[in-house]
Tab-separated table of C-alpha atoms and ligand atoms in Angstrom:
chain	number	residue	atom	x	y	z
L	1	UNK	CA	8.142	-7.510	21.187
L	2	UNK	CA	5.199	-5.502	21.302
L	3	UNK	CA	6.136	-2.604	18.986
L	4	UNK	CA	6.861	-5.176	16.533
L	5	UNK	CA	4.482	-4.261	13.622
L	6	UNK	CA	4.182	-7.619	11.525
L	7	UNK	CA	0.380	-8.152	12.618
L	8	UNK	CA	-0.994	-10.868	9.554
L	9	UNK	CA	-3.782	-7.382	9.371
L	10	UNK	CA	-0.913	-5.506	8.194
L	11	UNK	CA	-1.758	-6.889	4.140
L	12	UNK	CA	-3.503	-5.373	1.597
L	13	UNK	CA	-6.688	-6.990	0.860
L	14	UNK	CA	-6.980	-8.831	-2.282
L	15	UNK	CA	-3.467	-9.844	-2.682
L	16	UNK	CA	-1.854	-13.196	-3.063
L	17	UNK	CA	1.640	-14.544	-2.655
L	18	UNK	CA	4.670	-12.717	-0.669
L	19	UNK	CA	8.176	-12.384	-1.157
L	20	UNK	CA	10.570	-10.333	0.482
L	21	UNK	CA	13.263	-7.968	-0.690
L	22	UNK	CA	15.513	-5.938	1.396
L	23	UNK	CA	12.990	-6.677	4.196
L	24	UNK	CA	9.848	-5.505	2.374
L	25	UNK	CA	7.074	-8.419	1.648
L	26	UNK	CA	5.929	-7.768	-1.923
L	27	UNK	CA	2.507	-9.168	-3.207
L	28	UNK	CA	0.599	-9.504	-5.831
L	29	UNK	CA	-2.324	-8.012	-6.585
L	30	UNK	CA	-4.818	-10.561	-8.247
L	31	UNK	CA	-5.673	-8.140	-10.921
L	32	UNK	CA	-2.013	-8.147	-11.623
L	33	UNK	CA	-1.931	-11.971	-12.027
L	34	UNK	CA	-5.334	-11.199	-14.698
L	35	UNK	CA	-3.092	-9.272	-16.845
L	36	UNK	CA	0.508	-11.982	-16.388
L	37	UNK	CA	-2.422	-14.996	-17.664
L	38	UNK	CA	-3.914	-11.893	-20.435
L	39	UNK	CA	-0.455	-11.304	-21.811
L	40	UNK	CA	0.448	-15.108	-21.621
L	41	UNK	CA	-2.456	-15.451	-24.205
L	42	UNK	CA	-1.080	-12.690	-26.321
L	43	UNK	CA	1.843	-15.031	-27.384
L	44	UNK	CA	2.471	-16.176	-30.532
L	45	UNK	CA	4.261	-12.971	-32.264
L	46	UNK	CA	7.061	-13.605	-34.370
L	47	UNK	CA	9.702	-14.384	-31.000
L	48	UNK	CA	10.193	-17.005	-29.101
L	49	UNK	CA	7.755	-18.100	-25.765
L	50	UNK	CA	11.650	-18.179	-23.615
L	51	UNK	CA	12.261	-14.492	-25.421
L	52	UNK	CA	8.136	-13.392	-24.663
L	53	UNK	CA	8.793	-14.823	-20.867
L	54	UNK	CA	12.264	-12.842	-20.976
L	55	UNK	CA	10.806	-9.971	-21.837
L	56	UNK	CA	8.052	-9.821	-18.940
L	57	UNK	CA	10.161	-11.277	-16.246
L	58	UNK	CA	12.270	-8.066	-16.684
L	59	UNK	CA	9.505	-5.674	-16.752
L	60	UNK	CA	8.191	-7.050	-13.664
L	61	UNK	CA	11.745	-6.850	-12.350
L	62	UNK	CA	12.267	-3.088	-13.602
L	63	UNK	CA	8.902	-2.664	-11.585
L	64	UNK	CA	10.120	-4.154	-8.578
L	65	UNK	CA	13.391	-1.742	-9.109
L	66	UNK	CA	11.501	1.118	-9.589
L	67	UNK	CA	9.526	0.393	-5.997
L	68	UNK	CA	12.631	-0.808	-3.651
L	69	UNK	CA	14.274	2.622	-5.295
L	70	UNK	CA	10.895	4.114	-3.288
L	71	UNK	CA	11.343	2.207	-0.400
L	72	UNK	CA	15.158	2.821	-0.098
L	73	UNK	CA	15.126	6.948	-0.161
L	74	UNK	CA	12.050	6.453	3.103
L	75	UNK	CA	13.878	4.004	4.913
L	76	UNK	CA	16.925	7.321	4.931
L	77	UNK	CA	14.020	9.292	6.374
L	78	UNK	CA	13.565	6.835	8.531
L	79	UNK	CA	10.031	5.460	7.000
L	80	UNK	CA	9.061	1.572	7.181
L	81	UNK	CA	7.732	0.046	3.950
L	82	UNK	CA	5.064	-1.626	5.056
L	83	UNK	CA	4.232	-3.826	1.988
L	84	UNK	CA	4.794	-3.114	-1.718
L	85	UNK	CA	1.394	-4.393	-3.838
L	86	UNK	CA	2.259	-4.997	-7.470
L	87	UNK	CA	-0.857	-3.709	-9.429
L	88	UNK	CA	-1.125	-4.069	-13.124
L	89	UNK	CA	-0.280	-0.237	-13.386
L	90	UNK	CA	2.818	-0.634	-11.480
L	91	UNK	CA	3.908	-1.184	-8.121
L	92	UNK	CA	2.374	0.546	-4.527
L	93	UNK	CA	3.935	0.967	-1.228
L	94	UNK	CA	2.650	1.269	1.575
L	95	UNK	CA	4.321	3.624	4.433
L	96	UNK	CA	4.111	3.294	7.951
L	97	UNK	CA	3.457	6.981	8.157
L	98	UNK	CA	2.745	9.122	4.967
L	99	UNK	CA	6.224	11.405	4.266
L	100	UNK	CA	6.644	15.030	4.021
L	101	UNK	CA	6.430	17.121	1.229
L	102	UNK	CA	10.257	17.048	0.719
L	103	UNK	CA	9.945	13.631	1.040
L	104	UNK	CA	8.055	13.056	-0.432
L	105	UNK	CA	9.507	14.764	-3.528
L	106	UNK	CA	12.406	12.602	-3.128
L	107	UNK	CA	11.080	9.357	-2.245
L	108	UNK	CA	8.499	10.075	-5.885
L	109	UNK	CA	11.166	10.364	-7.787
L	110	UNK	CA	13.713	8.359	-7.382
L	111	UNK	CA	11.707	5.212	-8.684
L	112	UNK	CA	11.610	7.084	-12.278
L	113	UNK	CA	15.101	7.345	-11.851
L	114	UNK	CA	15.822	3.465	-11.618
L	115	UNK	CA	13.719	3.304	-15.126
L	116	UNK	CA	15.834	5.933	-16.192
L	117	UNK	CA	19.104	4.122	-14.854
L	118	UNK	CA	18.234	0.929	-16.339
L	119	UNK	CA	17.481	2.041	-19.509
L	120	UNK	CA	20.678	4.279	-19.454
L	121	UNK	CA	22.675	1.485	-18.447
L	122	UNK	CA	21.462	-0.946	-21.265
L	123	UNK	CA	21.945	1.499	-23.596
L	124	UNK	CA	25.517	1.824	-22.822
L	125	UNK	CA	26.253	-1.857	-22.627
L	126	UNK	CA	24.405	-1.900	-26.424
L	127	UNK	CA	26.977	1.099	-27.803
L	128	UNK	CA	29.919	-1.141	-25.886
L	129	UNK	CA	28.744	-3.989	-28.104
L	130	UNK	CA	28.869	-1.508	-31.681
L	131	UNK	CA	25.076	-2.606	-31.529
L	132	UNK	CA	22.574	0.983	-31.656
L	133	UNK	CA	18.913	0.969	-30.947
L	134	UNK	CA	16.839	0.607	-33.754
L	135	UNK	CA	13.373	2.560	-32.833
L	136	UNK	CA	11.548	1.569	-36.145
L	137	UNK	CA	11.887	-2.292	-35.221
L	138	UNK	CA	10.317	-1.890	-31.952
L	139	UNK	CA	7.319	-2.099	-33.074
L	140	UNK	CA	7.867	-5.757	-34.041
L	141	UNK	CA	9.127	-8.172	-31.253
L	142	UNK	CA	11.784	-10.161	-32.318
L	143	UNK	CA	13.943	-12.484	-30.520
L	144	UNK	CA	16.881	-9.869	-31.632
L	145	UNK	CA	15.268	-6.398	-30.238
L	146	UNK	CA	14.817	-8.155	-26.983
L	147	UNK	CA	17.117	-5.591	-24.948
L	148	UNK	CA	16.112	-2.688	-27.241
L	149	UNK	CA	12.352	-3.270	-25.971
L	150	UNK	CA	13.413	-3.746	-22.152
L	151	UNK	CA	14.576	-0.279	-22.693
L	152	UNK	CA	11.596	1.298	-24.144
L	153	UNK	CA	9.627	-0.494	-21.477
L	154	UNK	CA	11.799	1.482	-18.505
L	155	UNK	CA	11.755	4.807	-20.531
L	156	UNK	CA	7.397	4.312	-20.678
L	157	UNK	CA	7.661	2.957	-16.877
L	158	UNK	CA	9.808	6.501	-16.419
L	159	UNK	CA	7.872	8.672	-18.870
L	160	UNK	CA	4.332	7.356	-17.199
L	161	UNK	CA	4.863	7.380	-14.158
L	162	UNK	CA	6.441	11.429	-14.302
L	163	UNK	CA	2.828	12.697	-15.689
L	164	UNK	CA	1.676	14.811	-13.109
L	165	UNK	CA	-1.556	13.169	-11.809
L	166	UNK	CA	-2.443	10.999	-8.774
L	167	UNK	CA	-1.884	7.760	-8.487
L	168	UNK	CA	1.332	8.352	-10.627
L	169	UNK	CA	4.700	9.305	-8.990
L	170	UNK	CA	4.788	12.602	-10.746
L	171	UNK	CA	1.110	13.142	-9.160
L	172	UNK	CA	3.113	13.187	-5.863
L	173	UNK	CA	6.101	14.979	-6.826
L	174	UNK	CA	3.265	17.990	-7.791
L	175	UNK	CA	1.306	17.930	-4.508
L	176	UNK	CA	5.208	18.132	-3.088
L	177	UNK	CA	6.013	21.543	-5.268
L	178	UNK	CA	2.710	22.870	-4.653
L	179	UNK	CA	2.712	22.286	-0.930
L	180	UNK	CA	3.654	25.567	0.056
L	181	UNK	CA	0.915	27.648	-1.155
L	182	UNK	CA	-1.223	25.207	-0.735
L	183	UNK	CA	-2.892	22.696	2.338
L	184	UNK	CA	-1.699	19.308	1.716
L	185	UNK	CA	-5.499	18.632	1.440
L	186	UNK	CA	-6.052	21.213	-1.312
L	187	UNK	CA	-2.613	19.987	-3.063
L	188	UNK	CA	-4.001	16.581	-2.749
L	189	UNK	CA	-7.151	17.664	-4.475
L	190	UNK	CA	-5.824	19.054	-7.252
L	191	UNK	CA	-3.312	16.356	-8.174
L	192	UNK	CA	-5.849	13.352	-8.032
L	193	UNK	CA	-8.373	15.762	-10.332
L	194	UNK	CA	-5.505	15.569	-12.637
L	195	UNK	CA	-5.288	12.054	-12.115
L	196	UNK	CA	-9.304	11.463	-12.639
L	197	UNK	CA	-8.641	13.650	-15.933
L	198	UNK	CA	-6.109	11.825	-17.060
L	199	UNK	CA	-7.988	8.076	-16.705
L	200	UNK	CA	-10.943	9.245	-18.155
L	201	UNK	CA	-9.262	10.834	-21.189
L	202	UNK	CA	-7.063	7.662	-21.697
L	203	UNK	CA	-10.359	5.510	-21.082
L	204	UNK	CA	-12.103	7.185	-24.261
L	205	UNK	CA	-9.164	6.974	-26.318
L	206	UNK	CA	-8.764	3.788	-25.090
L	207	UNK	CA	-12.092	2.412	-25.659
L	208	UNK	CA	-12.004	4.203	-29.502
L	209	UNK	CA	-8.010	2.440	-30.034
L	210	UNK	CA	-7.044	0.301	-27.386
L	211	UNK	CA	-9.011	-1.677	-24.980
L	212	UNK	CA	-5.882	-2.445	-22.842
L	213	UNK	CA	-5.359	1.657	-22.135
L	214	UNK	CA	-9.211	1.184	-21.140
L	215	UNK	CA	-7.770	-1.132	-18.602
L	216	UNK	CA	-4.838	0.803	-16.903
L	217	UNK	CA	-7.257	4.268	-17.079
L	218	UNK	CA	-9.324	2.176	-14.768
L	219	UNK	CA	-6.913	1.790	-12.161
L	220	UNK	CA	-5.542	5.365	-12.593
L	221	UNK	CA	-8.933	6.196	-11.507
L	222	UNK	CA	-9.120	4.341	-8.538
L	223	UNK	CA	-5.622	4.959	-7.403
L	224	UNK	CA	-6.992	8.701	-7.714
L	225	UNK	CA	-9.478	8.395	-5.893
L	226	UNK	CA	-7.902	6.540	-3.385
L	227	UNK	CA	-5.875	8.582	-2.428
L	228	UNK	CA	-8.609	11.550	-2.312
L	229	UNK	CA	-10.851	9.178	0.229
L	230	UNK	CA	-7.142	9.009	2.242
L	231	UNK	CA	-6.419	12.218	1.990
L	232	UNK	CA	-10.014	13.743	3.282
L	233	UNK	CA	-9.347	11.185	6.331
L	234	UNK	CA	-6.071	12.854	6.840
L	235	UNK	CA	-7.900	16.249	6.494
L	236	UNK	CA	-9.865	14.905	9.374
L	237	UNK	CA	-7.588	13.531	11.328
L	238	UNK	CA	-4.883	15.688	11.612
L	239	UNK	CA	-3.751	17.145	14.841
L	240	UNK	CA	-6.045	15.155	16.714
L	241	UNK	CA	-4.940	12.361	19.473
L	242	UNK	CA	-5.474	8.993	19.399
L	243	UNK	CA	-7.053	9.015	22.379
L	244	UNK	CA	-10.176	11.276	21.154
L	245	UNK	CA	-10.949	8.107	18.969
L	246	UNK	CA	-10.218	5.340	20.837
L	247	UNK	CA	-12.653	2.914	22.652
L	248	UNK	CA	-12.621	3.069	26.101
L	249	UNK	CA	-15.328	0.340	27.331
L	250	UNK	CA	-14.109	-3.252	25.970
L	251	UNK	CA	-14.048	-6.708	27.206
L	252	UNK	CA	-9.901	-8.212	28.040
L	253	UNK	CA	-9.454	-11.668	28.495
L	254	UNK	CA	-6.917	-12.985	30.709
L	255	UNK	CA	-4.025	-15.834	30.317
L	256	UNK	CA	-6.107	-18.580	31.750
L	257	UNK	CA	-9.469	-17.724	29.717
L	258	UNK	CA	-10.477	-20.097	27.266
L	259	UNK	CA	-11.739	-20.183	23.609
L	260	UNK	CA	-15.563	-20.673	24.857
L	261	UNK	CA	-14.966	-17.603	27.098
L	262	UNK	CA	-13.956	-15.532	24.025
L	263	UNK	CA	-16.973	-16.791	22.241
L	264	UNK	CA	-19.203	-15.938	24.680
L	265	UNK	CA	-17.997	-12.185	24.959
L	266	UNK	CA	-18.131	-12.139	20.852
L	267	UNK	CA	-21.780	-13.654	21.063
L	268	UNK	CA	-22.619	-10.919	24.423
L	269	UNK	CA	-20.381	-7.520	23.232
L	270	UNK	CA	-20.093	-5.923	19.318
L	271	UNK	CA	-16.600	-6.292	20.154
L	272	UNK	CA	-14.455	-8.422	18.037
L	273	UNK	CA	-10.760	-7.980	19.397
L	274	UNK	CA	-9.796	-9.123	22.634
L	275	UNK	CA	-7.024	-7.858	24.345
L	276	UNK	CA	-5.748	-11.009	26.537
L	277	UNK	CA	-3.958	-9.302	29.858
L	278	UNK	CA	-2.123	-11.035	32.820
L	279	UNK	CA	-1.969	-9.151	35.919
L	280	UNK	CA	-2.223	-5.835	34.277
L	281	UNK	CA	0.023	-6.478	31.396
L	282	UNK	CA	-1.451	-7.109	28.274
L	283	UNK	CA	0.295	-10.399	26.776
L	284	UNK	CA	-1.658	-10.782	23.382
L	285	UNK	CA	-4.501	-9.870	21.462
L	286	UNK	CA	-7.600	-12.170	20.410
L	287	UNK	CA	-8.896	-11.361	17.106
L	288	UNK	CA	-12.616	-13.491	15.393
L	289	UNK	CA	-10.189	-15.092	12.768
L	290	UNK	CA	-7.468	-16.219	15.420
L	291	UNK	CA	-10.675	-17.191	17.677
L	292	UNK	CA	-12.119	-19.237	14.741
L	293	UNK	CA	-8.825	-21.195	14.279
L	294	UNK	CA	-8.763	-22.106	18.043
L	295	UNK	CA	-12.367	-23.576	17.798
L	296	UNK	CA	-11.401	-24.978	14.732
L	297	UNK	CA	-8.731	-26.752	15.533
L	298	UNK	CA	-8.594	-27.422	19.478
L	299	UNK	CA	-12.098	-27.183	20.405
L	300	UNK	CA	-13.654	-24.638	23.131
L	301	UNK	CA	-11.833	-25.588	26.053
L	302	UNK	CA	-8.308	-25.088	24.952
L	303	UNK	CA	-6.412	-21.821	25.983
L	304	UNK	CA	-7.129	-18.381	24.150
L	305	UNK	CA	-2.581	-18.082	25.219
L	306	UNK	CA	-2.715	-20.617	22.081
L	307	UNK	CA	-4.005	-19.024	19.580
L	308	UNK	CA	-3.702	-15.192	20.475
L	309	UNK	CA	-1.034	-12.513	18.631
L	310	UNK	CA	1.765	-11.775	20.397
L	311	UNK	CA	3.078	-9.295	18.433
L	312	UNK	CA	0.325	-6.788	18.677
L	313	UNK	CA	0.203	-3.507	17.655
L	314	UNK	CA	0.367	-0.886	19.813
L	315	UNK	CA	0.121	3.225	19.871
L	316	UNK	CA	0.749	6.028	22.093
L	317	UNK	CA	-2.793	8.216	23.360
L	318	UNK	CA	-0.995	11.064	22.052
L	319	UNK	CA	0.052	9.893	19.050
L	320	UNK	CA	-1.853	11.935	15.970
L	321	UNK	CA	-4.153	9.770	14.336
L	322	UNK	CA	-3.475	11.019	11.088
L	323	UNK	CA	-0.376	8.981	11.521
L	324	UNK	CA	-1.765	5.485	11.930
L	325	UNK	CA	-4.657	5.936	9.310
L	326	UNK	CA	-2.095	3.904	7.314
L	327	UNK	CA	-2.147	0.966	9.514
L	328	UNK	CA	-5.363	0.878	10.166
L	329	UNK	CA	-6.646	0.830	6.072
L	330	UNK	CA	-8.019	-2.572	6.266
L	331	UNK	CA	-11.159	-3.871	7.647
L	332	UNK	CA	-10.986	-5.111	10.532
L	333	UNK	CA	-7.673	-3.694	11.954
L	334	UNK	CA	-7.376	-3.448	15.390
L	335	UNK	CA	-4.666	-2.414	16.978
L	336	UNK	CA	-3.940	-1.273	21.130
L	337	UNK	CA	-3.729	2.026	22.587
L	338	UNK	CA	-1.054	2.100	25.646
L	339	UNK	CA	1.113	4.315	27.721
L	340	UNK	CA	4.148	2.843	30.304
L	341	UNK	CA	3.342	-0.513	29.176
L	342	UNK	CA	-1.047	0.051	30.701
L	343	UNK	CA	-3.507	-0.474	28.293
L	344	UNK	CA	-5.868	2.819	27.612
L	345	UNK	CA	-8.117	1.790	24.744
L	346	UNK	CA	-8.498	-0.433	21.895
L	347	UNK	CA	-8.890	1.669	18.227
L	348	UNK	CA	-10.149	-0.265	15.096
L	349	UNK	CA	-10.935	0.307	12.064
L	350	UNK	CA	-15.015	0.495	12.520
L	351	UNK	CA	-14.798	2.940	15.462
L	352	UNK	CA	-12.174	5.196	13.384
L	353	UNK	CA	-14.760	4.982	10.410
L	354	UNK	CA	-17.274	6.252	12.802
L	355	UNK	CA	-15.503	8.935	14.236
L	356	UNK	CA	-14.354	10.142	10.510
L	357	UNK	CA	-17.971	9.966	9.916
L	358	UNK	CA	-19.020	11.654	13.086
L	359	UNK	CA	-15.970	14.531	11.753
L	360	UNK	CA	-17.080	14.795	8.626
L	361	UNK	CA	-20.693	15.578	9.587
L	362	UNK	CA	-19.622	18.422	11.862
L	363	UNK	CA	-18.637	16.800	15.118
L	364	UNK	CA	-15.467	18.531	17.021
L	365	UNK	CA	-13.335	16.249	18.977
L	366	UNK	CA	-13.344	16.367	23.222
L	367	UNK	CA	-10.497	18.576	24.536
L	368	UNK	CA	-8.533	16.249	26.332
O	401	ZN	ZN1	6.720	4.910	-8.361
């Protein structure tokens, strides 16, 4: 089907690997695999490696929790989880469109919550057992304080991730409370300055007492920021059509076309998505990458029907294009603009980057 939104563009660059749960695909992020081999090296306290392995398999899992607890409260308001990326920090997910304030005050908190379940729950099954938490022996992993530290590791996960400042969830839950005395721009603003405050402040007391705080202050940084650059496009976008952005002269192939025939109109044009049409129906959509792996592997005379995606993405012209910012994040995103089944216009991510550009420097979009 053509609405069906499982395009291989749809991943976040830089991650590896891909499970799914409850219908999301979860990656890694290859930082987070730096810091798995980091603390893998760190071994050799007083417990055991199978207790040291326990102990990180369920803080990944309490992390994984903590994000399906995010994606469960959008899917009720009726928001796809694109992906969930598993950075050292924590976990990120991706939304097909970004939530509401209300929303998005819900959907922030809940993954705290799971922390705060899990360690609640533990706790209870340790009093059930006439066993108490000892806090002064945390400090020491031992094979015996196993559960006691998966606790203090959901109440951090839970305590962290409440401090109000972007990327954390308590960053969101602020822009949320302050969204109605402020723009969501301005709201945004002030919660990632907390969140640039916050990493640098960590960073110095990090770099002074511990390099590994040096470490997550860096990401906090960049998730601030982030979502600052994402936020200024939304500034930009918002309330404008698709169709003000999209490109209107490009190149279609048809069913019978061939790989060589592609090639030539990537060689001739600066485009490098093809929309592949029969009759006037589009049936698929040549990208470079899928055009590579057709001369690749069948030579320039086989069929571009081969090797093209048939489960494009496609938009409505009047759709706002602060909506599909989100799916078109990556380089190199393409995706199709249609109404009643006719294709209008292509959008990708370098022609959205100009227009944001174009925006940005003054430039007010055609009436339409
Ligand atoms: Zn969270």
């Amino acid at each position: 089907m053509a609405e069906e939104r499982t395009t291989p563009q749809a991943v976040s660059p830089g991650s590896v690997g891909s499970i799914r749960l409850m219908g999301v695909p979860i990656r890694l992020h290859f930082t987070f695999v730096l810091l798995l081999i980091f603390l893998l090296i760190g071994l050799g306290s007083s417990q055991s490696p199978i207790n040291y392995f326990l102990f990180i398999l369920a803080i990944v899992v309490s992390v994984l929790l903590h994000e399906l607890g995010h994606a469960f409260v959008s899917s009720r308001y009726g928001i796809r989880t694109l992906e969930i990326v598993m950075f050292p920090i924590g976990g990120v997910a991706r939304t097909e469109r970004p939530p509401k304030p209300r929303e998005e005050f819900w959907i922030a908190v809940t993954g705290p919550l799971v922390n705060l379940l899990i360690a609640g729950l533990m706790l209870g099954f340790l009093y059930s057992q006439k066993k108490t938490l000892d806090v002064l022996a945390l400090g020491q992993p031992m094979d015996a304080n196993l559960a006691d530290r998966i606790i203090l590791g959901n109440l951090i996960l839970a305590g962290f991730n409440l401090l109000p400042a972007f990327p954390m969830d308590g960053g969101r839950m602020l822009r949320a409370v302050l969204s109605p005395f402020k723009s969501e721009y301005e709201a945004t603003r002030i919660a990632t300055w907390c969140g640039r405050m916050l990493a640098l402040s960590m960073g110095l007391y990090g770099f002074i007492f511990m390099p590994l705080l040096t470490f997550v202050a860096f990401f906090i940084y960049l998730g601030a920021a982030n979502e600052g650059a994402a936020s200024r496009g939304r500034n930009l976008t918002q309330g404008i059509p698709v169709r003000a952005a999209m490109m209107t002269g490009y190149h279609t192939l048809t069913h019978g076309s061939t790989i060589r025939d592609a090639a030539n109109l990537l060689l001739s044009t600066s485009q490098q998505d093809f929309p592949v049409v029969h009759g006037d129906q589009v049936v698929g959509l040549l990208g470079r990458n899928s055009l590579l792996r057709g001369m690749a592997m069948e030579g320039p005379d086989s069929y571009v029907a081969g090797f093209m995606d048939r489960g494009f993405i496609s938009i409505a012209p009047d759709q706002d294009l602060a909506e599909v910012l989100p799916q078109m994040a990556n380089a190199g995103a393409c995706v199709l603009v249609m109404e009643d089944g006719k294709l209008l216009g292509l959008l990708t991510s370098e022609n959205l980057s100009q227009f944001l550009l174009l925006r940005s420097a003054g430039l007010q979009p055609a009436q339409s």
